[in-house]
Amino acid sequence: MGSKDRGTKRSAPQQKNGAAVPVKKTKVAPKKEIIPESSSEEEDDEEDEEMDDVSSSDDLSDSEDELDELDELDDTESKVTSVAESASESDSDSDSDSETGSDSESTKESGAASSEDPNKKSSKEQHAEQRKVLAERKLQRKSGQEVQQIKNLWEKLRVKKPTPPKQVRDKLCDEIWNLSKDCILDLVMKHDASRVVQTLVKFASKERRDIVVSSLKGNYYTLATSSYGKYLLVKLLHYGSKESRTLIVNELHGKLRKLMRHREGAYVVEDLFVLYSTAEQRQQMIREFWGSEYAVFRDSGKGKTILDIVAESSEKKHLIMTNLIGTITASIEKGSTGFQILHAAMKDYVTVLLSDPAAHDKELREFIELLTEQFAELVHTQEGSEVACQLISVANAKERKLIVRGLKSHAKELIKNDNGNLVLITLFMTVDDTVMLHKSFSTELFTNELLPNLISEKFSRRPLLYLLKGLDGKYFAPVVTKPLKAYETLAYNTTTKKPQEQRRLEILDRALPLIYQSILALEEHDLITLLSVNIAAQFITELILTPTTVEEVNTKLRPELLALLFKLSVQGDILEDFHLINKVPFITRSLKALIQGNEFKWDNESKKLILIEDNEKISGAGLEFATKVTEEILSDSKTLDNWVANGQGSFVIVSVYEVLQLSTTEQQKFKELQKALKKVKKNLVKDTDNKGAQLLAKLI
């Protein structure tokens, strides 16, 4: 019987012609050395602070490389030792099978004794020896010694705390340059050495950068598709000269479609398009997506739009459209939907489709389906926003529902983005299902937490102003209204049916209570802070002056807000610095607007205020608000003196005086105000620095 004292199962010795066959020792071939790649530093000098993090990760990667190779050596040794022990045990078993029981016990003792090797090295000693072997191997590689010296110098150069003085930095750069100038191409493909070249490019002179660019000529496609080389390529684009950028762009010409389908290369193409290309180069890059003809012949199609090209022949149109949708689909599958260059390609594709929506209806439906879940990644660029708005305009009710569902979770980012806010306005202008829009956006955005910030920012207040005023030229420039009206026309020509004003008012009526409640929920000091922002104060004024049929707004919410504004901006001692008129001088514009309401309007031709009888009156504003201000000012003679002596306050009195003068129902109040002002006319005339006081003196 075989021995079992070691706890391992052994096979019986093989027999050949009655004799035991010795077990052959297995030869274990040493594994090939594997050096895994590691992350390189991010592009651009704005990421200097991240270099330490990336450095630490690369250092860790280096140590992991060494440990991996040490582990491999350990595995090799352990396998050889295991095979040797197995052979020894097999011999021992064959001997023990021919002996008696007592002999078996002695065999166990001798086996245990022989397994202890007094010359065996400790694990620490083995690792030290293996590290030494590994270091020798690295030095034997191509440019191994230079790389090691360069890395040692680079460790001193990249120190952040403290940053090396310029003289020391220049000296280190010179030393690194002398070692690396003849082997740059060998360095840039190594994960650690590539970072050295990036640092060198950052601190090098223009002449040295040009040498680096020239030495890498013919290898930029390889760099663009390399996990490490792409960062150096972006550095060369960022710090390189105009000539260097042109050289790189020209070399990559013809390969952009292939790069857009590559995981690493797509990021290089995007940076090249957005940051480092001229307008002419961008057009050239986009034309490359049209097909091989435009990739090979750089000037082919130059100066022509895609509509001009596709009009030349149906074969050309089919080829271009096939190439465009192929590149777009492949890039979306690779996760590159958010790239601006891809949005530009989409814009060309959609432009052709919308040249005849009826004929391209099938392609439009397929393209909308392709992008339905990706709409949120389109809205942050000008081209992407335009594509999104056009597709929303021609989408049917079912497709719009899916698009809205996809954008709902991104509503906050959508409304704040300088391009995304136009997508939201387009939804308000084209989608007939106003209940869905209210639930998806109004309830998500018009909250106590978000609304104060939304009305304080230039772009995020646009959709709110659209709901209040439509595309009023006071708030929407022609460059904004022109495309929005084009989307509206496109929508009504395809699927939209509900009248525009009806749709806007339906959304507004549901949103108004939320907007009022969000503002009224603010503490007084928070409301004062909000009113201190010019565009926020302007929005609140427009909100109050917007007529509505919502009973809650007319009877409760608007009167509450008007009372609060009156308390903060009119009541109190106007001579105190903390008074809102002194703290926020432009608040007088809001007061002037509230005093005039919708009943009175300044006529630019006659240069005076006129009464408009047909306009819908706002309860609490206009003449009512002017009367209330008059009563506060005339409450005692001291208050009137303080108001006329205040530069901003005197202009408020001018507005009140003009409104009461035109009124047919408040002539008694007008006479009281006129009489009180005549008593202080001498003071008004003397106060020559107060323009409002001088104007009052002329009026009375």
XYZ file of C-alpha atoms in Angstrom:
700
model
C 0.000 0.000 0.000
C 1.137 3.550 -0.707
C 1.892 5.991 2.058
C -0.833 8.575 2.901
C 0.937 10.600 5.559
C 1.238 13.689 3.325
C -2.488 13.891 2.645
C -2.033 13.605 -1.119
C -3.244 10.874 -3.416
C -0.485 9.175 -5.362
C -0.768 6.880 -8.295
C 0.864 3.490 -8.228
C 4.209 3.282 -9.998
C 4.000 2.203 -13.607
C 5.240 -1.271 -14.510
C 7.144 -2.192 -17.619
C 8.116 -5.834 -18.050
C 7.727 -6.333 -14.331
C 10.009 -3.456 -13.374
C 9.077 -0.072 -12.053
C 9.429 2.742 -14.553
C 10.985 5.867 -13.094
C 8.828 8.978 -13.255
C 10.188 11.589 -15.644
C 10.659 15.071 -14.294
C 8.517 17.562 -16.131
C 10.325 20.456 -17.715
C 8.612 23.793 -17.137
C 9.312 26.443 -19.727
C 9.710 29.896 -18.211
C 6.841 32.218 -19.060
C 7.374 35.120 -21.387
C 7.697 38.481 -19.764
C 4.465 40.452 -19.858
C 4.470 44.152 -19.140
C 0.884 45.423 -18.845
C 0.066 48.894 -20.025
C -1.115 51.618 -17.756
C -2.994 54.869 -17.953
C -1.258 57.971 -19.198
C -1.831 61.540 -18.000
C -4.752 63.519 -19.289
C -4.338 66.245 -21.874
C -4.074 69.979 -21.468
C -2.270 72.143 -18.942
C -5.528 72.708 -17.035
C -5.104 69.201 -15.668
C -1.736 69.794 -13.986
C -3.269 69.030 -10.613
C -4.402 65.642 -11.876
C -0.849 64.694 -12.915
C 0.035 63.679 -9.377
C -2.952 61.361 -9.227
C -2.097 59.882 -12.594
C 1.552 59.638 -11.536
C 0.677 57.728 -8.427
C -1.511 55.381 -10.432
C 1.321 54.817 -12.921
C 3.802 54.257 -10.111
C 1.410 51.735 -8.673
C 1.110 50.188 -12.106
C 4.905 49.921 -12.339
C 5.064 48.181 -8.983
C 2.250 45.888 -10.049
C 4.199 45.083 -13.226
C 7.155 44.047 -11.133
C 5.037 42.034 -8.725
C 3.343 40.290 -11.647
C 6.694 39.209 -13.031
C 7.914 38.231 -9.578
C 4.801 36.139 -9.130
C 5.463 34.471 -12.444
C 8.982 33.581 -11.340
C 7.571 32.303 -8.057
C 5.089 30.179 -9.953
C 7.865 28.755 -12.111
C 10.013 27.854 -9.098
C 7.100 26.373 -7.203
C 6.150 24.237 -10.183
C 9.707 22.898 -10.569
C 9.921 22.212 -6.821
C 6.525 20.514 -6.897
C 7.561 18.242 -9.759
C 10.791 17.318 -8.000
C 8.971 16.519 -4.768
C 6.398 14.491 -6.686
C 9.131 12.409 -8.287
C 10.843 11.903 -4.935
C 7.593 10.866 -3.318
C 6.837 8.421 -6.137
C 10.215 6.748 -5.636
C 9.596 6.638 -1.912
C 6.173 5.062 -2.453
C 7.533 2.349 -4.700
C 10.128 1.459 -2.076
C 7.634 1.496 0.744
C 5.291 -0.896 -1.089
C 7.944 -3.639 -0.967
C 8.739 -3.157 2.735
C 6.954 -4.246 5.932
C 4.823 -2.018 8.166
C 7.754 -1.072 10.380
C 9.792 -0.122 7.324
C 6.937 2.157 6.219
C 7.177 4.120 9.467
C 10.904 4.644 9.034
C 10.277 5.769 5.424
C 7.818 8.426 6.690
C 10.407 9.794 9.113
C 13.155 9.892 6.496
C 10.794 11.560 3.961
C 9.846 14.268 6.440
C 13.465 14.897 7.253
C 14.531 15.097 3.607
C 11.782 17.664 2.760
C 13.461 20.292 4.931
C 16.122 22.085 2.831
C 18.525 24.124 4.984
C 19.729 26.044 1.886
C 16.245 27.200 0.843
C 15.959 31.039 0.582
C 13.272 33.014 2.334
C 10.466 34.663 0.376
C 11.987 38.103 0.971
C 15.346 36.987 -0.417
C 13.694 35.398 -3.432
C 11.783 38.586 -4.270
C 14.902 40.713 -3.914
C 16.763 38.447 -6.297
C 13.873 38.440 -8.750
C 13.651 42.247 -8.690
C 17.316 42.391 -9.529
C 16.781 40.056 -12.487
C 13.800 42.108 -13.637
C 15.774 45.366 -13.486
C 18.526 43.778 -15.565
C 15.968 42.638 -18.126
C 14.527 46.161 -18.444
C 17.973 47.602 -19.054
C 18.534 45.080 -21.848
C 15.443 46.235 -23.748
C 15.592 48.704 -26.625
C 16.595 52.129 -25.232
C 16.341 50.546 -21.786
C 19.205 52.449 -20.175
C 18.093 55.769 -21.678
C 14.523 55.210 -20.478
C 15.706 54.521 -16.944
C 17.870 57.650 -16.858
C 15.079 59.738 -18.383
C 12.565 58.480 -15.823
C 14.906 59.372 -12.958
C 15.227 62.922 -14.291
C 11.498 63.160 -14.945
C 10.717 62.243 -11.336
C 12.545 65.426 -10.316
C 10.896 67.505 -13.039
C 7.296 66.558 -12.240
C 7.499 67.372 -8.536
C 4.657 69.692 -7.513
C 5.425 70.498 -3.903
C 7.650 72.410 -4.169
C 7.666 73.165 -7.886
C 11.234 73.273 -9.245
C 12.531 76.775 -10.063
C 12.628 77.684 -13.741
C 16.405 77.336 -13.943
C 16.291 73.842 -12.448
C 13.370 72.903 -14.667
C 15.158 74.101 -17.813
C 18.276 72.173 -16.850
C 16.292 68.975 -16.312
C 14.491 69.492 -19.626
C 17.833 69.889 -21.398
C 19.155 66.672 -19.889
C 15.989 64.768 -20.786
C 16.076 66.187 -24.298
C 19.681 65.127 -24.875
C 18.824 61.583 -23.833
C 15.523 61.289 -25.694
C 15.868 63.265 -28.932
C 17.168 60.261 -30.875
C 14.632 57.728 -29.598
C 11.375 59.686 -29.290
C 9.419 57.233 -31.410
C 10.506 54.363 -29.145
C 9.465 56.284 -26.038
C 5.981 57.433 -27.000
C 4.501 53.940 -27.144
C 5.601 53.063 -23.608
C 3.108 53.921 -20.899
C 5.675 55.499 -18.564
C 8.079 56.993 -21.101
C 5.176 58.511 -23.048
C 4.354 60.665 -20.057
C 7.935 61.902 -19.995
C 7.632 63.104 -23.588
C 4.323 64.810 -22.726
C 6.009 66.759 -19.937
C 8.892 67.590 -22.242
C 6.489 68.943 -24.878
C 4.764 71.039 -22.237
C 7.951 72.787 -21.094
C 9.967 72.673 -24.331
C 10.705 75.527 -26.704
C 8.921 75.916 -30.036
C 11.946 74.544 -31.905
C 12.031 71.378 -29.812
C 8.290 70.854 -30.190
C 8.664 71.121 -33.945
C 11.443 68.514 -33.827
C 9.171 66.174 -31.853
C 6.372 66.722 -34.369
C 8.722 66.021 -37.275
C 10.213 62.910 -35.661
C 6.731 61.425 -35.241
C 5.667 62.184 -38.805
C 4.039 59.156 -40.359
C 3.017 57.711 -36.988
C 0.137 59.957 -35.948
C -2.553 57.432 -36.789
C -0.748 54.908 -34.573
C -0.533 57.518 -31.811
C -4.234 58.347 -32.152
C -5.215 54.705 -31.659
C -2.782 54.085 -28.792
C -4.035 54.119 -25.212
C -0.970 56.168 -24.234
C 0.074 57.821 -27.469
C -3.239 59.657 -27.845
C -2.411 61.866 -24.846
C 0.883 62.923 -26.416
C -0.916 63.684 -29.675
C -3.384 65.942 -27.863
C -0.466 67.653 -26.079
C 1.201 68.319 -29.427
C -2.044 69.827 -30.725
C -2.417 71.971 -27.621
C 1.143 73.302 -27.352
C 2.185 72.975 -30.988
C 2.416 75.735 -33.553
C -0.104 76.401 -36.293
C 2.167 74.597 -38.759
C 2.392 71.566 -36.458
C -1.378 71.328 -36.170
C -1.770 71.592 -39.928
C 0.778 68.803 -40.406
C -1.103 66.531 -37.991
C -4.510 67.340 -39.506
C -3.209 66.671 -43.008
C -1.663 63.352 -41.993
C -4.882 62.160 -40.367
C -6.917 63.230 -43.408
C -8.539 60.217 -44.978
C -8.487 58.245 -41.742
C -11.101 60.136 -39.729
C -13.989 57.768 -40.476
C -11.864 54.857 -39.316
C -10.758 56.759 -36.201
C -14.356 57.647 -35.311
C -15.083 53.929 -35.054
C -12.073 53.390 -32.776
C -12.487 53.614 -29.017
C -9.347 55.721 -28.466
C -9.187 57.471 -31.827
C -12.680 58.966 -31.523
C -11.559 61.187 -28.633
C -8.608 62.500 -30.638
C -10.850 63.359 -33.607
C -13.297 65.144 -31.291
C -10.571 67.301 -29.710
C -9.087 67.999 -33.114
C -12.477 69.141 -34.442
C -13.630 71.189 -31.455
C -10.416 72.758 -30.170
C -7.666 72.777 -32.755
C -9.192 73.139 -36.221
C -10.054 76.203 -38.254
C -13.511 76.602 -39.782
C -12.170 75.451 -43.152
C -10.526 72.387 -41.604
C -13.779 71.510 -39.823
C -15.645 71.559 -43.114
C -12.945 69.391 -44.632
C -13.239 66.899 -41.755
C -17.016 66.678 -42.122
C -16.776 66.169 -45.892
C -14.624 63.131 -45.201
C -17.693 61.419 -43.724
C -19.448 61.772 -47.075
C -17.373 59.053 -48.712
C -14.025 57.900 -50.087
C -13.931 60.527 -52.828
C -13.888 63.311 -50.236
C -11.433 61.428 -48.018
C -8.910 61.001 -50.842
C -9.345 64.317 -52.637
C -9.148 67.025 -50.021
C -10.652 69.807 -52.127
C -13.490 67.723 -53.537
C -16.795 69.398 -52.682
C -15.045 72.459 -51.284
C -17.316 75.492 -51.129
C -20.468 73.422 -51.637
C -23.152 72.417 -49.166
C -24.336 68.857 -48.850
C -27.582 69.813 -50.612
C -25.556 71.066 -53.575
C -23.663 67.777 -53.749
C -26.658 65.418 -53.461
C -28.524 67.418 -56.102
C -25.859 66.517 -58.685
C -26.916 62.865 -59.007
C -29.022 60.260 -57.250
C -26.044 57.863 -57.109
C -23.996 60.429 -55.225
C -26.876 61.082 -52.858
C -27.307 57.371 -52.106
C -23.571 56.915 -51.507
C -23.255 59.946 -49.221
C -26.336 59.091 -47.171
C -25.182 55.473 -46.791
C -21.743 56.570 -45.596
C -23.176 59.130 -43.169
C -25.682 56.802 -41.515
C -23.046 54.053 -41.365
C -20.579 56.270 -39.508
C -23.293 57.685 -37.234
C -24.656 54.250 -36.314
C -21.204 52.791 -35.646
C -20.221 55.774 -33.479
C -23.431 55.548 -31.444
C -22.764 51.861 -30.823
C -19.235 52.780 -29.666
C -20.670 55.295 -27.166
C -19.611 58.447 -29.021
C -23.073 60.017 -29.289
C -22.046 63.128 -27.354
C -19.249 64.131 -29.753
C -19.688 67.440 -31.544
C -18.134 66.194 -34.788
C -20.735 63.422 -34.862
C -23.470 66.007 -34.288
C -22.156 67.921 -37.306
C -22.393 64.743 -39.396
C -25.942 64.196 -38.095
C -26.821 67.746 -39.091
C -25.770 67.057 -42.684
C -27.760 63.827 -42.716
C -30.926 65.431 -41.312
C -30.578 68.413 -43.656
C -30.890 66.080 -46.648
C -33.821 64.202 -45.080
C -35.742 67.403 -44.335
C -35.245 68.717 -47.859
C -38.190 66.428 -48.651
C -39.720 65.019 -45.416
C -42.463 63.103 -47.205
C -40.047 61.255 -49.482
C -37.673 60.473 -46.607
C -40.324 59.588 -44.040
C -39.008 56.041 -43.528
C -35.426 57.248 -42.991
C -36.650 59.924 -40.558
C -38.588 57.372 -38.494
C -35.556 55.060 -38.368
C -33.215 57.899 -37.412
C -35.529 59.101 -34.634
C -35.726 55.540 -33.308
C -31.926 55.301 -33.382
C -31.539 58.487 -31.307
C -34.589 58.308 -29.029
C -32.613 57.127 -26.002
C -29.634 59.346 -26.867
C -31.375 62.739 -27.104
C -29.858 63.996 -23.862
C -26.392 63.626 -25.414
C -27.253 65.877 -28.354
C -28.450 69.035 -26.659
C -25.160 70.470 -25.357
C -23.739 71.460 -28.759
C -25.112 73.865 -31.335
C -25.227 71.218 -34.077
C -26.693 68.587 -31.768
C -29.325 70.974 -30.432
C -30.369 71.837 -33.977
C -30.660 68.142 -34.887
C -32.717 67.460 -31.740
C -35.101 70.364 -32.440
C -35.598 69.300 -36.055
C -36.323 65.694 -35.119
C -38.764 66.787 -32.395
C -40.554 68.946 -34.973
C -41.145 66.049 -37.385
C -41.701 63.313 -34.776
C -45.165 61.858 -34.289
C -46.984 61.767 -30.934
C -45.601 58.365 -29.933
C -42.021 59.339 -30.789
C -42.339 62.653 -28.931
C -43.565 60.824 -25.861
C -40.460 58.624 -25.877
C -38.203 61.636 -26.446
C -39.779 63.546 -23.537
C -39.436 60.494 -21.314
C -35.730 60.306 -22.136
C -35.150 64.014 -21.452
C -37.177 64.160 -18.232
C -34.349 62.921 -16.012
C -32.024 65.532 -17.566
C -34.439 68.470 -17.237
C -32.193 70.488 -14.910
C -29.164 70.247 -17.202
C -31.350 70.790 -20.264
C -32.835 74.114 -19.159
C -29.503 75.528 -17.962
C -27.528 74.702 -21.099
C -27.053 77.501 -23.622
C -28.188 75.177 -26.425
C -30.385 72.806 -24.435
C -32.841 75.520 -23.386
C -33.815 75.911 -27.050
C -34.699 72.213 -27.176
C -37.050 72.719 -24.214
C -38.652 75.748 -25.888
C -39.103 73.672 -29.057
C -40.912 71.032 -27.013
C -43.195 73.740 -25.590
C -43.855 75.001 -29.138
C -44.515 71.688 -30.902
C -45.802 68.985 -28.529
C -49.607 68.948 -28.331
C -49.745 66.879 -25.129
C -49.397 69.760 -22.651
C -50.279 67.582 -19.656
C -47.279 65.366 -20.378
C -45.029 68.416 -20.721
C -46.267 69.793 -17.402
C -45.682 66.530 -15.557
C -42.285 65.973 -17.171
C -40.780 69.462 -16.890
C -42.871 72.022 -14.965
C -43.258 69.877 -11.860
C -39.579 68.879 -12.041
C -38.144 72.379 -12.551
C -40.475 74.930 -10.961
C -39.734 73.977 -7.358
C -38.711 75.925 -4.267
C -35.148 74.651 -4.596
C -34.583 75.198 -8.328
C -36.727 78.126 -9.471
C -34.757 80.988 -7.803
C -31.610 79.830 -9.601
C -33.409 79.287 -12.895
C -34.777 82.836 -13.099
C -31.368 84.251 -12.110
C -29.475 82.739 -15.050
C -29.468 83.978 -18.626
C -30.241 80.732 -20.421
C -32.392 78.878 -17.908
C -34.928 81.736 -17.695
C -35.583 81.626 -21.457
C -38.174 78.798 -21.404
C -39.943 80.542 -18.507
C -39.994 83.841 -20.384
C -41.376 82.047 -23.424
C -44.290 80.774 -21.332
C -44.948 84.286 -20.022
C -44.347 86.412 -23.116
C -44.006 84.105 -26.129
C -41.153 84.948 -28.505
C -41.151 88.605 -27.404
C -38.395 90.567 -29.162
C -37.599 92.224 -25.839
C -36.130 88.964 -24.564
C -35.445 86.896 -27.706
C -32.986 88.119 -30.316
C -33.617 87.398 -34.015
C -30.769 84.868 -34.026
C -32.825 82.848 -31.511
C -36.338 83.406 -32.827
C -35.517 82.630 -36.467
C -34.654 78.913 -35.965
C -37.460 78.492 -33.401
C -40.023 79.772 -35.893
C -38.548 77.451 -38.523
C -39.056 74.469 -36.179
C -42.616 75.634 -35.541
C -43.352 75.797 -39.273
C -41.822 72.365 -39.800
C -43.945 70.920 -36.983
C -47.209 72.346 -38.324
C -46.376 71.000 -41.770
C -46.037 67.479 -40.380
C -47.709 66.395 -37.129
C -48.547 69.346 -34.827
C -52.205 70.444 -34.799
C -53.012 72.505 -31.673
C -52.870 76.337 -32.104
C -49.634 77.804 -30.772
C -51.149 80.321 -28.361
C -53.548 77.738 -26.952
C -50.685 75.323 -26.289
C -48.570 78.001 -24.574
C -51.422 79.158 -22.338
C -52.281 75.587 -21.331
C -48.703 75.001 -20.156
C -48.575 78.446 -18.523
C -51.827 78.054 -16.580
C -50.573 74.814 -15.044
C -47.131 76.248 -14.307
C -48.099 79.650 -12.824
C -49.196 78.400 -9.373
C -45.934 76.460 -9.033
C -43.866 79.515 -9.990
C -45.683 81.853 -7.584
C -45.525 79.345 -4.737
C -41.790 78.818 -5.247
C -41.108 82.564 -4.976
C -43.449 83.109 -2.022
C -41.807 80.214 -0.173
C -38.570 82.215 0.077
C -37.570 83.922 3.294
C -37.497 87.726 3.108
C -33.699 87.923 3.045
C -33.595 85.303 0.278
C -36.159 87.250 -1.744
C -34.098 90.424 -1.316
C -31.065 88.511 -2.580
C -33.089 87.332 -5.562
C -34.337 90.858 -6.306
C -30.719 92.016 -6.207
C -30.166 90.095 -9.454
C -31.311 92.310 -12.312
C -32.709 89.579 -14.595
C -34.463 87.880 -11.665
C -36.188 91.132 -10.649
C -37.157 91.632 -14.286
C -38.671 88.145 -14.456
C -40.699 88.631 -11.259
C -42.072 91.889 -12.674
C -43.115 90.168 -15.911
C -44.646 87.336 -13.884
C -46.886 89.759 -11.991
C -47.901 91.610 -15.166
C -48.844 88.418 -17.036
C -52.648 88.029 -17.152
C -54.176 84.628 -16.483
C -57.516 82.958 -15.902
C -56.196 80.887 -12.983
C -58.367 81.881 -10.024
C -55.778 80.994 -7.388
C -53.242 83.334 -8.985
C -55.651 86.246 -9.383
C -57.212 86.095 -5.915
C -54.381 84.869 -3.707
C -50.886 84.333 -5.097
C -50.361 87.559 -7.084
C -51.788 89.847 -4.325
C -49.478 88.156 -1.794
C -46.423 88.724 -3.984
C -47.404 92.347 -4.696
C -47.861 93.013 -0.979
C -44.456 91.505 -0.250
C -42.754 93.619 -2.927
C -44.509 96.750 -1.649
C -43.296 96.023 1.859
C -39.678 95.481 0.778
C -39.320 98.249 -1.818
C -41.672 101.057 -0.721
C -42.291 100.879 3.012
C -39.612 101.850 5.512
C -37.165 104.746 5.781
C -35.808 105.412 2.310
C -32.776 107.202 3.764
C -31.504 103.985 5.364
C -28.812 102.108 3.457
C -30.596 98.779 3.910
C -33.720 100.041 2.106
C -34.157 98.068 -1.121
C -34.157 101.193 -3.331
C -30.721 102.152 -1.980
C -29.422 98.588 -1.889
C -30.672 97.632 -5.375
C -30.915 100.812 -7.499
C -32.425 99.057 -10.544
C -35.440 97.955 -8.436
C -36.960 101.323 -9.396
C -37.425 99.915 -12.921
C -39.586 97.144 -11.487
C -41.560 99.656 -9.410
C -42.059 101.844 -12.479
C -43.338 98.827 -14.460
C -45.722 97.832 -11.655
C -47.011 101.416 -11.375
C -47.739 101.561 -15.111
C -49.079 97.989 -15.270
C -50.700 96.971 -18.551
C -52.848 100.115 -18.614
C -50.137 102.648 -19.446
C -47.305 102.557 -21.941
C -44.453 104.859 -22.912
C -44.818 106.132 -26.468
C -41.437 106.612 -28.131
C -42.813 108.874 -30.851
C -44.545 111.410 -28.613
C -42.019 110.869 -25.790
C -44.713 110.628 -23.152
C -46.854 108.132 -21.261
C -50.156 107.144 -22.862
C -53.240 105.299 -21.623
C -54.138 101.990 -23.333
C -57.739 101.167 -22.564
C -57.977 97.865 -24.448
C -55.238 96.076 -22.501
C -56.253 93.582 -19.839
C -55.849 95.108 -16.391
C -53.889 93.307 -13.688
C -55.519 93.353 -10.285
C -53.251 95.090 -7.757
C -50.914 96.564 -10.388
C -51.098 99.674 -12.539
C -53.335 102.412 -11.148
C -54.059 100.437 -7.958
C -50.360 100.083 -7.184
C -49.722 103.777 -8.014
C -52.475 104.820 -5.597
C -51.025 102.621 -2.871
C -47.549 104.132 -3.344
C -49.037 107.645 -3.228
C -50.746 106.935 0.086
C -47.471 105.666 1.554
C -45.493 108.701 0.362
C -48.105 111.216 1.595
C -48.495 109.532 4.983
C -46.486 112.444 6.453
C -44.513 115.406 5.126
C -41.174 113.948 6.243
C -41.672 110.844 4.124
C -42.328 112.933 1.000
C -39.229 115.064 1.676
C -37.094 111.935 1.984
C -38.443 110.424 -1.246
C -37.925 113.532 -3.380
C -34.432 113.979 -1.918
C -33.487 110.433 -2.897
C -32.252 110.146 -6.484
C -33.966 106.819 -7.217
C -37.039 107.620 -5.116
C -37.743 110.834 -7.042
C -38.031 108.828 -10.300
C -40.642 106.583 -8.652
C -42.669 109.694 -7.755
C -42.403 110.874 -11.386
C -43.979 107.586 -12.552
C -46.755 107.848 -9.958
C -47.444 111.483 -10.927
C -47.719 110.645 -14.669
C -50.055 107.690 -14.085
C -52.391 109.601 -11.744
C -52.437 112.542 -14.145
C -53.777 110.308 -16.964
C -56.242 108.513 -14.708
C -59.912 109.388 -14.893
C -60.857 107.762 -11.588
C -58.090 108.914 -9.260
C -58.005 112.657 -9.903
C -58.465 113.361 -6.213
C -55.251 111.475 -5.389
C -53.485 113.292 -8.205
C -54.465 116.684 -6.807
C -53.270 115.688 -3.330
C -49.904 114.630 -4.705
C -49.588 117.730 -6.869
C -50.395 120.002 -3.925
C -47.836 118.284 -1.689
C -45.133 118.506 -4.360
C -45.736 122.213 -4.917
C -44.916 122.795 -1.262
C -41.437 121.343 -1.766
C -40.873 122.787 -5.244
C -38.142 125.128 -3.997
C -36.184 122.166 -2.685
C -36.672 120.359 -5.979
C -35.302 123.264 -7.979
C -32.266 123.668 -5.686
C -31.340 119.970 -5.918
C -29.608 120.305 -9.299
C -27.749 116.987 -8.980
C -31.005 115.060 -8.650
C -32.359 114.486 -12.176
C -35.585 113.032 -10.846
C -36.195 116.114 -8.707
C -35.547 118.406 -11.693
C -38.044 116.417 -13.768
C -40.649 116.669 -11.001
C -40.166 120.440 -10.818
C -40.957 120.710 -14.534
C -44.042 118.480 -14.260
C -45.720 120.444 -11.470
